[in-house]
Short mmCIF file of N, CA and C in Angstrom, two decimals:
data_model
loop_
_atom_site.label_atom_id
_atom_site.label_comp_id
_atom_site.label_asym_id
_atom_site.label_seq_id
_atom_site.Cartn_x
_atom_site.Cartn_y
_atom_site.Cartn_z
N MET A 984 0.98 -1.04 0.29
CA MET A 984 0.07 -0.30 -0.25
C MET A 984 1.02 1.03 0.07
N GLY A 985 0.50 2.21 -1.12
CA GLY A 985 1.37 3.18 -0.87
C GLY A 985 0.80 4.36 -0.14
N LYS A 986 1.85 5.59 -0.10
CA LYS A 986 1.93 6.87 1.11
C LYS A 986 0.41 6.88 1.29
N GLY A 987 -0.79 7.34 0.14
CA GLY A 987 -1.79 7.95 0.27
C GLY A 987 -2.70 6.96 0.35
N GLU A 988 -2.47 6.04 -0.10
CA GLU A 988 -3.39 4.75 -0.44
C GLU A 988 -4.34 4.23 0.84
N VAL A 989 -5.62 4.35 0.43
CA VAL A 989 -6.79 4.16 1.78
C VAL A 989 -7.66 2.51 1.37
N LYS A 990 -7.17 1.75 2.46
CA LYS A 990 -7.97 0.09 2.41
C LYS A 990 -9.28 0.12 1.45
N GLY A 991 -9.78 -0.39 0.55
CA GLY A 991 -11.06 -0.47 0.56
C GLY A 991 -11.49 1.08 -0.10
N LEU A 992 -10.68 2.24 -0.64
CA LEU A 992 -11.00 2.71 -1.11
C LEU A 992 -10.16 3.23 -2.23
N LYS A 993 -9.91 2.55 -3.28
CA LYS A 993 -9.13 2.53 -4.14
C LYS A 993 -9.69 3.49 -5.66
N GLU A 994 -10.40 3.83 -5.18
CA GLU A 994 -10.78 5.44 -5.97
C GLU A 994 -10.49 6.77 -5.41
N LEU A 995 -10.07 6.56 -4.17
CA LEU A 995 -9.61 7.59 -3.13
C LEU A 995 -7.90 8.02 -2.71
N ALA A 996 -7.35 6.46 -3.68
CA ALA A 996 -6.04 6.80 -3.31
C ALA A 996 -4.63 7.49 -3.11
N GLY A 997 -5.04 8.05 -4.31
CA GLY A 997 -4.52 9.03 -5.31
C GLY A 997 -4.66 10.20 -5.21
N MET A 998 -4.57 10.79 -3.73
CA MET A 998 -4.74 12.05 -3.58
C MET A 998 -3.10 12.75 -3.45
N THR A 999 -3.55 14.08 -4.65
CA THR A 999 -2.35 14.74 -5.54
C THR A 999 -1.79 15.70 -4.26
N LYS A 1000 -0.24 15.65 -4.18
CA LYS A 1000 0.47 17.06 -3.69
C LYS A 1000 0.10 16.90 -2.55
N THR A 1001 -0.42 18.16 -1.86
CA THR A 1001 -0.79 18.79 -0.45
C THR A 1001 -2.46 18.01 -0.13
N ASN A 1002 -2.82 17.87 -0.71
CA ASN A 1002 -3.96 17.26 -0.61
C ASN A 1002 -4.01 16.48 1.02
N ILE A 1003 -5.35 16.18 1.37
CA ILE A 1003 -5.49 15.21 2.61
C ILE A 1003 -7.08 15.03 2.15
N LEU A 1004 -7.24 13.84 2.35
CA LEU A 1004 -8.83 13.22 2.11
C LEU A 1004 -9.09 12.60 3.90
N ILE A 1005 -10.21 13.45 4.21
CA ILE A 1005 -10.51 13.07 5.94
C ILE A 1005 -12.24 12.24 5.48
N GLU A 1006 -12.22 11.52 6.82
CA GLU A 1006 -13.70 11.17 7.06
C GLU A 1006 -14.16 12.49 7.63
N TRP A 1007 -16.09 12.36 6.82
CA TRP A 1007 -16.80 13.17 7.37
C TRP A 1007 -18.07 12.45 7.54
N THR A 1008 -18.38 13.09 8.94
CA THR A 1008 -19.25 12.51 9.31
C THR A 1008 -20.82 12.83 9.07
N ARG A 1009 -21.72 12.82 9.08
CA ARG A 1009 -22.95 13.45 8.53
C ARG A 1009 -23.94 13.94 9.93
N HIS A 1010 -24.33 14.61 9.79
CA HIS A 1010 -25.25 15.32 10.71
C HIS A 1010 -26.30 14.60 11.13
N VAL A 1011 -26.73 14.09 12.33
CA VAL A 1011 -28.60 13.52 12.19
C VAL A 1011 -29.15 14.09 13.21
N SER A 1012 -30.10 14.58 13.41
CA SER A 1012 -30.56 15.24 14.63
C SER A 1012 -30.96 13.95 15.56
N ARG A 1013 -30.69 14.76 16.71
CA ARG A 1013 -31.09 13.56 17.88
C ARG A 1013 -32.60 14.24 18.78
N THR A 1014 -33.14 15.32 17.71
CA THR A 1014 -35.12 15.69 18.22
C THR A 1014 -35.52 15.71 16.82
N ASN A 1015 -36.68 15.62 17.02
CA ASN A 1015 -37.72 15.69 16.16
C ASN A 1015 -37.43 17.11 15.22
N ILE A 1016 -36.37 18.31 15.22
CA ILE A 1016 -35.86 19.60 15.03
C ILE A 1016 -35.18 18.90 13.38
N LEU A 1017 -35.98 19.43 12.49
CA LEU A 1017 -34.74 19.11 11.30
C LEU A 1017 -34.94 20.15 10.66
N LEU A 1018 -33.00 20.19 10.28
CA LEU A 1018 -32.35 21.29 9.63
C LEU A 1018 -32.32 21.38 8.40
N GLU A 1019 -32.25 22.37 7.39
CA GLU A 1019 -32.12 22.66 6.35
C GLU A 1019 -31.36 23.56 5.76
N GLY A 1020 -30.82 23.50 4.39
CA GLY A 1020 -29.93 24.27 3.87
C GLY A 1020 -28.86 24.82 4.96
N ARG A 1021 -29.02 26.10 5.13
CA ARG A 1021 -27.49 26.39 5.74
C ARG A 1021 -27.22 26.11 7.10
N ALA A 1022 -28.49 26.01 7.75
CA ALA A 1022 -28.22 25.22 8.97
C ALA A 1022 -27.57 23.98 9.17
N PHE A 1023 -28.47 23.40 8.32
CA PHE A 1023 -27.71 21.76 8.27
C PHE A 1023 -26.27 21.85 7.97
N GLU A 1024 -25.96 22.79 7.30
CA GLU A 1024 -24.70 22.81 7.41
C GLU A 1024 -23.45 23.27 7.94
N MET A 1025 -24.05 24.36 8.97
CA MET A 1025 -23.44 24.54 9.47
C MET A 1025 -23.33 23.39 10.96
N ALA A 1026 -24.54 23.22 11.08
CA ALA A 1026 -24.50 21.69 12.32
C ALA A 1026 -23.31 20.52 11.81
N GLU A 1027 -23.45 20.27 10.72
CA GLU A 1027 -22.27 19.42 9.92
C GLU A 1027 -20.91 19.84 10.05
N ALA A 1028 -20.79 21.15 9.95
CA ALA A 1028 -19.54 21.78 10.02
C ALA A 1028 -18.90 21.16 11.47
N ALA A 1029 -19.90 21.94 12.57
CA ALA A 1029 -19.58 21.63 13.84
C ALA A 1029 -19.12 20.42 14.06
N LEU A 1030 -20.08 19.89 13.44
CA LEU A 1030 -19.83 18.23 14.24
C LEU A 1030 -18.15 17.84 13.46
N ASN A 1031 -17.68 18.77 12.15
CA ASN A 1031 -16.37 17.95 11.50
C ASN A 1031 -15.35 18.49 11.70
N GLN A 1032 -14.94 19.38 13.00
CA GLN A 1032 -14.05 19.86 13.28
C GLN A 1032 -12.54 19.28 13.72
N CYS A 1033 -13.16 18.17 14.05
CA CYS A 1033 -11.98 17.02 13.60
C CYS A 1033 -12.11 15.98 13.31
N ASN A 1034 -11.38 15.78 12.51
CA ASN A 1034 -11.53 14.34 11.05
C ASN A 1034 -10.28 13.45 10.93
N LYS A 1035 -10.78 12.53 11.22
CA LYS A 1035 -9.67 11.27 10.70
C LYS A 1035 -9.10 11.15 9.58
N VAL A 1036 -7.68 11.61 9.03
CA VAL A 1036 -7.15 11.30 7.92
C VAL A 1036 -7.30 10.02 7.28
N LEU A 1037 -7.42 9.74 6.07
CA LEU A 1037 -7.99 8.34 5.38
C LEU A 1037 -7.10 8.49 4.14
N SER A 1038 -6.21 8.95 3.95
CA SER A 1038 -5.40 9.44 2.56
C SER A 1038 -4.89 10.65 2.46
N ILE A 1039 -3.31 10.54 1.70
CA ILE A 1039 -2.91 12.21 2.26
C ILE A 1039 -2.16 12.16 0.38
N GLY A 1040 -1.76 13.43 0.15
CA GLY A 1040 -0.72 13.31 -1.16
C GLY A 1040 0.39 13.49 -1.27
N ALA A 1041 1.53 12.93 -1.50
CA ALA A 1041 3.18 12.67 -1.92
C ALA A 1041 3.56 13.88 -1.21
N GLU A 1042 3.21 15.03 -1.09
CA GLU A 1042 3.81 15.92 -0.63
C GLU A 1042 3.44 16.67 0.46
N VAL A 1043 2.55 15.85 0.98
CA VAL A 1043 2.25 16.01 2.90
C VAL A 1043 3.36 15.66 3.66
N LYS A 1044 3.80 16.36 4.32
CA LYS A 1044 5.31 16.33 5.36
C LYS A 1044 4.86 15.67 7.10
N ASP A 1045 3.84 16.60 7.29
CA ASP A 1045 3.40 16.05 8.94
C ASP A 1045 2.05 15.67 9.45
N ILE A 1046 1.75 15.08 8.16
CA ILE A 1046 0.55 14.18 8.94
C ILE A 1046 0.65 13.15 8.34
N LYS A 1047 0.01 11.81 8.50
CA LYS A 1047 0.06 10.51 8.58
C LYS A 1047 -1.55 9.89 8.39
N VAL A 1048 -1.61 9.03 7.35
CA VAL A 1048 -3.25 8.17 7.64
C VAL A 1048 -3.25 7.77 9.03
N GLY A 1049 -4.50 8.15 9.48
CA GLY A 1049 -4.72 7.75 10.89
C GLY A 1049 -5.19 8.91 11.96
N ASP A 1050 -3.99 10.11 11.44
CA ASP A 1050 -4.10 10.98 12.74
C ASP A 1050 -5.53 11.80 12.48
N PHE A 1051 -5.55 12.21 13.50
CA PHE A 1051 -6.97 13.22 13.65
C PHE A 1051 -6.11 14.80 13.15
N VAL A 1052 -7.05 15.52 12.68
CA VAL A 1052 -6.50 17.22 12.05
C VAL A 1052 -7.70 17.85 12.91
N LEU A 1053 -6.72 19.17 13.58
CA LEU A 1053 -8.25 20.13 13.77
C LEU A 1053 -8.19 21.19 12.31
N MET A 1054 -9.14 20.99 11.44
CA MET A 1054 -9.37 21.64 10.21
C MET A 1054 -9.17 23.57 10.81
N GLY A 1055 -8.98 24.26 9.88
CA GLY A 1055 -8.53 25.87 10.47
C GLY A 1055 -8.88 25.96 8.49
N GLY A 1056 -9.91 25.59 8.17
CA GLY A 1056 -10.28 26.58 6.83
C GLY A 1056 -11.59 25.54 6.24
N THR A 1057 -11.58 25.78 4.92
CA THR A 1057 -12.72 24.98 4.35
C THR A 1057 -12.11 24.48 3.04
N GLY A 1058 -12.74 23.20 3.19
CA GLY A 1058 -12.09 22.04 1.97
C GLY A 1058 -13.62 21.79 1.04
N ARG A 1059 -13.08 20.65 0.34
CA ARG A 1059 -14.06 20.53 -0.67
C ARG A 1059 -14.58 18.96 -0.03
N LEU A 1060 -16.34 18.71 -0.31
CA LEU A 1060 -16.92 17.92 0.02
C LEU A 1060 -17.70 16.77 -1.20
N ILE A 1061 -16.96 15.36 -1.43
CA ILE A 1061 -17.08 14.57 -2.05
C ILE A 1061 -18.46 13.65 -1.55
N THR A 1062 -18.96 13.05 -3.06
CA THR A 1062 -19.79 12.06 -2.28
C THR A 1062 -19.24 10.91 -2.85
N LEU A 1063 -18.86 9.55 -2.82
CA LEU A 1063 -18.80 8.44 -3.18
C LEU A 1063 -19.38 7.78 -2.89
N ASN A 1064 -20.27 6.88 -3.17
CA ASN A 1064 -20.88 5.47 -3.64
C ASN A 1064 -21.80 5.85 -2.18
N GLY A 1065 -22.23 7.18 -1.96
CA GLY A 1065 -23.02 7.78 -0.86
C GLY A 1065 -22.61 8.02 0.25
N THR A 1066 -21.47 8.06 0.43
CA THR A 1066 -20.48 8.71 1.64
C THR A 1066 -19.62 9.81 1.09
N LYS A 1067 -19.98 10.50 2.10
CA LYS A 1067 -19.40 11.94 2.20
C LYS A 1067 -17.72 11.62 2.88
N TYR A 1068 -16.71 12.69 1.86
CA TYR A 1068 -15.79 12.69 2.04
C TYR A 1068 -15.04 14.37 2.33
N GLY A 1069 -14.48 14.38 2.90
CA GLY A 1069 -13.77 15.96 3.05
C GLY A 1069 -12.27 15.79 2.24
N ILE A 1070 -11.91 16.92 1.41
CA ILE A 1070 -10.68 16.85 0.93
C ILE A 1070 -10.18 18.59 1.11
N ILE A 1071 -9.46 18.44 1.86
CA ILE A 1071 -8.47 19.58 2.57
C ILE A 1071 -6.96 19.84 1.95
N LYS A 1072 -6.38 20.98 2.29
CA LYS A 1072 -5.10 21.32 1.80
C LYS A 1072 -4.15 21.09 3.31
N GLU A 1073 -3.08 20.66 3.05
CA GLU A 1073 -2.52 20.35 4.64
C GLU A 1073 -2.19 21.98 4.93
N HIS A 1074 -2.22 23.00 4.44
CA HIS A 1074 -1.84 23.94 5.08
C HIS A 1074 -3.06 24.75 6.07
N MET A 1075 -4.34 24.37 5.96
CA MET A 1075 -5.73 24.17 6.42
C MET A 1075 -5.91 23.73 7.73
N VAL A 1076 -4.91 22.53 8.22
CA VAL A 1076 -4.73 22.17 9.21
C VAL A 1076 -4.54 23.08 10.63
N ASP A 1077 -5.05 23.17 11.49
CA ASP A 1077 -4.57 23.99 12.71
C ASP A 1077 -3.75 22.90 13.66
N ALA A 1078 -4.10 22.06 13.86
CA ALA A 1078 -3.60 21.16 14.76
C ALA A 1078 -3.72 19.39 14.41
#
């Protein structure tokens, strides 16, 4: 398995340069209140401030697969086979 390869996620194994693939947790309401639009996005973002690293690009120096990172910026969300993932740059990691 290469530096950025994810077990079982062959489609996402090739992160480029300083990209980091992170696990994304979908917000599920624990009450009967259903959030929509921006409120839902904000709840999901708050839930995902600290994420597990699933794959890294070849130029990522200080982060390893399996680490947990605290995001300090916004990245990109992708959906693959019904599962959401986030892609951020290494410089967006605060801790």
